[in-house]
XYZ file of C-alpha atoms in Angstrom:
397
model
C 99.921 60.050 125.506
C 99.076 57.518 127.945
C 97.921 58.525 131.686
C 101.619 59.904 133.885
C 98.432 59.923 136.676
C 101.560 57.959 138.753
C 99.830 58.821 142.529
C 102.683 56.693 144.348
C 105.115 58.918 143.002
C 103.197 61.943 142.904
C 103.019 61.433 147.132
C 106.218 61.617 147.232
C 108.058 65.124 147.754
C 111.292 66.030 145.497
C 114.737 64.665 146.944
C 116.263 67.255 149.449
C 119.208 65.472 149.781
C 119.235 65.448 145.589
C 120.253 69.784 145.549
C 123.452 68.509 147.978
C 124.262 65.054 146.432
C 124.460 67.733 142.556
C 126.460 70.420 143.696
C 128.405 67.539 144.874
C 129.364 65.819 141.788
C 129.982 69.042 140.028
C 132.006 70.413 141.923
C 133.745 67.015 142.372
C 133.984 67.872 138.152
C 135.979 70.260 138.782
C 138.950 68.567 140.140
C 137.753 69.957 143.677
C 138.216 68.183 147.064
C 135.238 66.772 148.732
C 134.991 65.744 152.489
C 132.278 63.444 152.263
C 129.830 63.199 155.189
C 126.804 63.500 154.186
C 126.070 59.416 153.143
C 126.131 57.003 155.340
C 128.954 55.198 154.040
C 131.185 52.997 155.569
C 134.819 53.848 153.783
C 135.929 50.771 155.744
C 136.290 47.138 153.870
C 134.459 44.218 154.487
C 136.931 41.499 157.144
C 138.663 39.613 154.861
C 137.911 36.671 156.777
C 133.819 37.224 154.874
C 135.155 38.321 151.944
C 137.030 34.809 151.826
C 133.851 33.181 151.937
C 132.274 35.121 149.415
C 134.731 34.148 147.272
C 134.877 30.339 147.408
C 130.665 30.532 147.692
C 131.324 32.155 144.294
C 133.235 29.872 142.899
C 130.748 26.506 142.973
C 128.749 26.747 140.730
C 125.668 24.997 142.655
C 125.599 29.282 144.423
C 124.406 30.459 140.815
C 120.918 29.333 141.047
C 118.084 30.417 142.238
C 118.002 31.666 145.831
C 114.877 31.405 148.624
C 113.755 35.522 148.752
C 113.142 34.486 152.200
C 116.596 33.140 153.166
C 119.051 30.648 153.149
C 118.229 28.571 156.549
C 121.875 29.301 157.821
C 121.323 32.286 157.354
C 118.442 32.686 158.920
C 119.845 30.109 162.096
C 122.581 32.349 162.152
C 120.420 35.218 162.954
C 118.743 33.572 165.908
C 121.661 32.694 167.644
C 123.167 36.411 167.286
C 120.417 37.475 169.317
C 121.043 35.061 171.794
C 124.153 35.405 172.416
C 123.641 39.709 172.235
C 120.489 39.961 173.811
C 118.630 37.053 175.520
C 116.377 36.398 172.997
C 115.691 32.663 171.452
C 114.135 33.476 167.956
C 112.623 30.326 165.544
C 114.370 30.943 162.158
C 111.397 28.934 160.475
C 109.123 31.125 161.655
C 110.265 34.835 163.717
C 112.745 35.967 161.224
C 113.376 36.920 157.373
C 116.223 37.831 155.365
C 116.259 41.100 153.313
C 117.829 42.730 150.902
C 118.629 45.547 153.682
C 116.839 46.332 156.232
C 115.376 49.214 154.001
C 113.888 46.649 151.846
C 112.692 45.100 154.107
C 111.184 47.475 155.879
C 109.540 49.115 152.750
C 107.907 45.712 152.411
C 106.221 45.392 155.582
C 104.486 48.269 155.587
C 103.275 47.228 151.721
C 102.300 44.336 153.447
C 100.214 45.416 156.065
C 99.722 48.733 155.395
C 96.518 50.391 152.535
C 94.750 53.528 152.844
C 92.716 54.366 155.549
C 95.715 53.485 157.805
C 97.991 54.881 160.200
C 101.715 55.080 161.545
C 102.990 57.148 163.828
C 107.040 58.009 162.349
C 109.099 60.037 165.196
C 110.190 63.595 163.385
C 112.981 63.724 162.098
C 114.329 60.270 161.808
C 115.522 58.353 158.508
C 112.848 59.016 155.256
C 112.249 55.700 154.309
C 110.153 55.539 158.253
C 108.101 57.827 156.635
C 108.202 57.047 153.206
C 107.540 53.299 153.330
C 104.187 53.974 154.570
C 103.806 56.757 152.139
C 104.308 54.521 148.747
C 101.868 51.836 150.427
C 99.851 54.313 150.414
C 98.859 55.170 154.037
C 99.110 58.453 156.237
C 101.698 59.210 158.529
C 101.538 60.330 162.134
C 104.796 62.611 163.097
C 105.554 62.330 167.014
C 108.213 64.672 167.674
C 111.205 63.225 169.023
C 113.261 65.279 171.820
C 116.440 63.622 173.269
C 114.819 62.996 176.585
C 113.298 59.959 175.822
C 110.560 60.064 178.024
C 109.094 63.243 176.594
C 109.739 61.266 173.473
C 107.573 58.237 175.384
C 105.105 60.708 175.826
C 104.527 62.293 172.487
C 103.677 59.034 171.395
C 100.747 58.698 173.692
C 100.412 62.323 172.857
C 100.386 61.517 169.253
C 98.122 58.630 168.953
C 95.010 59.889 171.470
C 94.517 63.139 169.118
C 95.588 60.812 165.265
C 91.912 59.905 163.351
C 92.021 56.803 162.366
C 93.641 55.072 165.175
C 97.237 54.003 164.813
C 97.724 51.209 163.031
C 101.823 50.591 163.698
C 104.034 52.647 165.139
C 107.297 52.911 164.082
C 110.744 53.955 166.063
C 114.457 53.563 165.638
C 117.090 53.145 168.281
C 120.280 53.677 168.274
C 118.648 56.130 165.759
C 119.132 57.339 162.295
C 119.722 60.906 161.774
C 120.228 62.365 166.067
C 121.327 58.890 167.123
C 119.754 59.176 170.369
C 119.315 55.508 172.381
C 116.768 53.671 174.231
C 116.824 52.253 177.326
C 114.979 49.265 178.218
C 112.529 51.125 180.040
C 111.376 52.889 176.969
C 111.029 49.783 174.910
C 109.102 48.172 178.257
C 106.491 51.199 179.122
C 106.333 50.925 174.828
C 105.586 47.654 174.290
C 102.917 47.366 177.234
C 101.602 50.867 175.528
C 100.946 49.224 172.205
C 99.753 45.987 173.812
C 97.157 48.341 175.258
C 95.732 50.258 172.324
C 96.573 46.893 170.091
C 99.464 48.424 167.653
C 102.134 46.940 165.856
C 105.699 48.070 166.998
C 108.505 48.340 164.379
C 112.866 48.602 165.562
C 114.964 49.739 162.724
C 118.279 49.114 165.396
C 121.009 49.343 161.967
C 123.711 50.698 164.608
C 123.689 48.833 167.953
C 126.073 47.637 167.560
C 128.124 50.739 167.206
C 127.444 51.717 170.406
C 129.946 53.747 172.011
C 128.787 53.435 175.943
C 126.826 50.539 177.832
C 125.468 47.753 175.485
C 122.513 48.070 173.441
C 119.041 47.254 173.744
C 116.525 45.408 171.872
C 113.066 45.838 171.505
C 112.742 42.034 172.071
C 114.485 41.793 175.015
C 111.092 43.131 176.970
C 108.732 40.030 177.775
C 105.773 40.043 175.229
C 107.861 41.543 172.831
C 107.235 39.299 170.373
C 102.583 40.115 170.257
C 102.770 42.691 168.474
C 106.799 44.038 167.316
C 109.501 42.988 164.652
C 112.570 44.231 164.646
C 115.030 45.102 162.082
C 118.641 44.474 161.704
C 121.155 45.514 159.051
C 124.683 43.918 158.333
C 125.751 47.316 156.716
C 127.184 48.939 159.903
C 128.508 46.162 161.813
C 130.966 44.505 159.353
C 131.455 46.824 156.736
C 129.191 45.092 154.340
C 126.937 48.414 152.997
C 126.903 47.727 150.086
C 126.273 44.010 149.958
C 123.129 44.697 151.632
C 122.435 41.628 153.909
C 119.472 42.350 156.611
C 116.673 41.343 158.644
C 113.221 41.419 159.731
C 112.596 39.402 163.326
C 109.817 39.570 165.695
C 106.122 38.322 165.067
C 105.509 35.781 163.692
C 102.074 36.971 162.449
C 104.290 40.090 160.424
C 107.581 37.858 159.734
C 104.852 36.311 157.820
C 103.918 38.549 156.049
C 106.764 40.266 154.674
C 107.889 36.417 153.988
C 104.483 36.636 151.692
C 105.268 39.182 149.648
C 108.836 39.086 148.843
C 108.044 35.058 147.862
C 106.397 37.461 144.637
C 108.865 39.904 144.367
C 112.871 37.711 144.758
C 114.464 35.293 144.927
C 116.612 36.433 147.828
C 119.992 38.161 147.856
C 122.879 36.058 145.673
C 123.373 33.216 147.916
C 127.143 33.463 147.822
C 126.432 36.428 149.843
C 124.027 34.460 151.929
C 126.865 32.555 152.415
C 128.722 34.667 153.423
C 127.196 36.648 155.885
C 126.076 33.648 158.014
C 129.160 32.907 158.895
C 130.561 36.917 159.647
C 127.632 36.400 162.212
C 128.356 32.781 163.140
C 132.723 34.511 163.540
C 132.474 37.680 163.792
C 132.258 38.480 166.992
C 135.954 39.402 167.339
C 135.581 42.210 164.803
C 132.993 43.924 166.183
C 135.432 46.300 168.745
C 137.835 47.774 166.837
C 134.519 49.002 164.142
C 133.910 50.698 167.024
C 136.869 51.729 168.241
C 137.880 53.430 164.753
C 133.465 55.277 164.850
C 134.534 56.152 168.169
C 137.578 58.047 168.105
C 136.125 59.904 164.897
C 133.515 61.315 167.488
C 136.036 62.860 169.363
C 137.843 64.392 166.994
C 134.759 65.475 165.209
C 132.972 66.724 168.724
C 136.237 68.233 170.283
C 137.064 70.354 167.145
C 133.563 71.632 166.856
C 133.421 72.145 170.795
C 137.085 73.905 170.318
C 135.584 76.264 167.423
C 132.465 77.550 170.084
C 129.884 74.963 167.634
C 127.977 73.482 170.700
C 126.892 69.986 169.998
C 126.679 67.113 172.332
C 128.575 63.401 172.055
C 126.974 61.171 170.324
C 126.822 57.548 172.660
C 126.477 55.591 169.728
C 125.638 55.199 165.747
C 128.083 56.707 163.157
C 125.985 59.991 162.964
C 126.621 63.374 165.976
C 123.794 65.186 165.058
C 124.519 69.334 165.067
C 123.055 72.350 165.925
C 123.955 74.689 163.314
C 125.801 77.221 164.600
C 124.705 80.949 165.776
C 127.315 82.468 163.569
C 126.728 80.667 160.797
C 125.187 82.611 157.374
C 122.072 81.366 158.090
C 119.703 78.852 159.743
C 118.649 77.112 156.788
C 120.082 73.625 156.955
C 119.547 73.270 152.681
C 121.188 76.305 152.981
C 124.458 75.230 155.431
C 125.143 72.728 154.127
C 125.111 74.148 150.077
C 127.341 76.737 151.553
C 129.773 74.466 153.571
C 130.305 72.346 150.434
C 131.177 75.444 148.781
C 133.069 77.604 150.674
C 134.997 74.528 153.380
C 134.663 71.829 150.503
C 133.322 69.891 153.154
C 129.331 67.867 152.302
C 127.091 67.317 155.260
C 123.416 66.135 155.152
C 120.595 68.225 155.088
C 118.774 68.268 158.963
C 115.264 69.189 156.695
C 115.548 65.407 154.858
C 114.924 63.876 157.907
C 111.634 65.824 158.279
C 110.277 69.118 159.517
C 111.938 69.019 162.966
C 115.501 68.336 161.332
C 115.674 71.808 160.021
C 118.441 74.090 161.234
C 120.345 70.412 161.974
C 122.632 68.691 159.941
C 123.754 64.818 160.282
C 127.589 64.240 160.092
C 128.671 60.707 159.145
C 131.741 59.240 160.520
C 132.980 58.058 157.422
C 136.162 59.349 156.810
C 139.526 59.013 158.780
C 140.775 60.958 161.186
C 142.832 63.156 159.217
C 140.362 64.015 157.237
C 137.988 64.546 159.608
C 140.743 67.192 161.308
C 141.295 68.774 157.540
C 137.545 69.695 157.783
C 137.165 71.147 160.646
C 139.767 72.933 159.801
C 137.863 73.967 156.128
C 134.974 74.865 158.313
C 136.815 77.031 160.822
C 138.494 79.736 158.414
C 134.693 79.608 156.234
C 132.919 80.222 159.445
C 135.150 82.779 160.889
C 133.583 81.755 164.834
C 133.951 84.408 167.029
C 136.660 84.383 169.371
C 138.786 82.843 165.817
C 141.964 83.483 164.013
C 142.110 82.297 160.575
């Protein structure tokens, strides 16, 4: 029998979310209605004008041929225009932007292009799994940086981690607004981070997939910091902004060396997205600004329904100022503080699916991530189910 010694696969741990997914599917096969607040999978439709452009472009045979892995120029130009409108950041579409098949693919392939055995990357804990395992798959070592809510404490943790890690880190990764915690960063934080990275000759990556889902204040880009493009690249995606998760449209933008490395490795691996999708995505960026406030408001209302309901039942939770998630510490009156066990019990007893915090790193234990991907009535139904199951002190079934 051929060798099954697949080293990269062996470095990947069991998929924690798989435990919940299997139980969720088993219950659904029993015709049990599950309110799924686990995966950050938008339930809203893609705006009609984007779908219409896809249909129009797909009807033209010339668009059925191979595209280019870095993305068509007009799409890269549209993202450059978006950065200029949104953040007053100038980007060259030719060498400072590359289109990716979702930001997840871009992050993974950038790590694969730039990291190797012996290299180290600093990654927040908790964080979205690809931030950690993209480096692991590339063969690099990951040093986890505890990420508290206070950005000053996080910056202090980054500096401490850098000084106590050997070999010295080659790259620092951040995610703001954060998945899963929904924490946000200020321009002052990014300014200090860029200055620190420059003083240590280290690369920076920021994942800002939820930039447009900011409820209080304006979103911040790391590229707004003067000189950030010398060492930083940022990833963005249309998945959440325009409810285009299944379309897989993402971007890497910023430092031309990092963008060039990602562009080169992608040239060996893919031919980019189906061209009609790229054409429709171009229209989304160029003509979609007016649609974003309504999408943002939908998530804000869902956030308030969920958080108000949780607080009412005595489940203490912070009200996030961005993203489509609520990061909730498991209440003291719950039957367990294990995030996997709690999520499993919530499925069985309340018919509500959460993502266990442990899936986002060891510092996520004791928490669950709740996605705002059901309408307000369904969220209220989930709250009733949770209250009936948990029977918090002072409540009545």
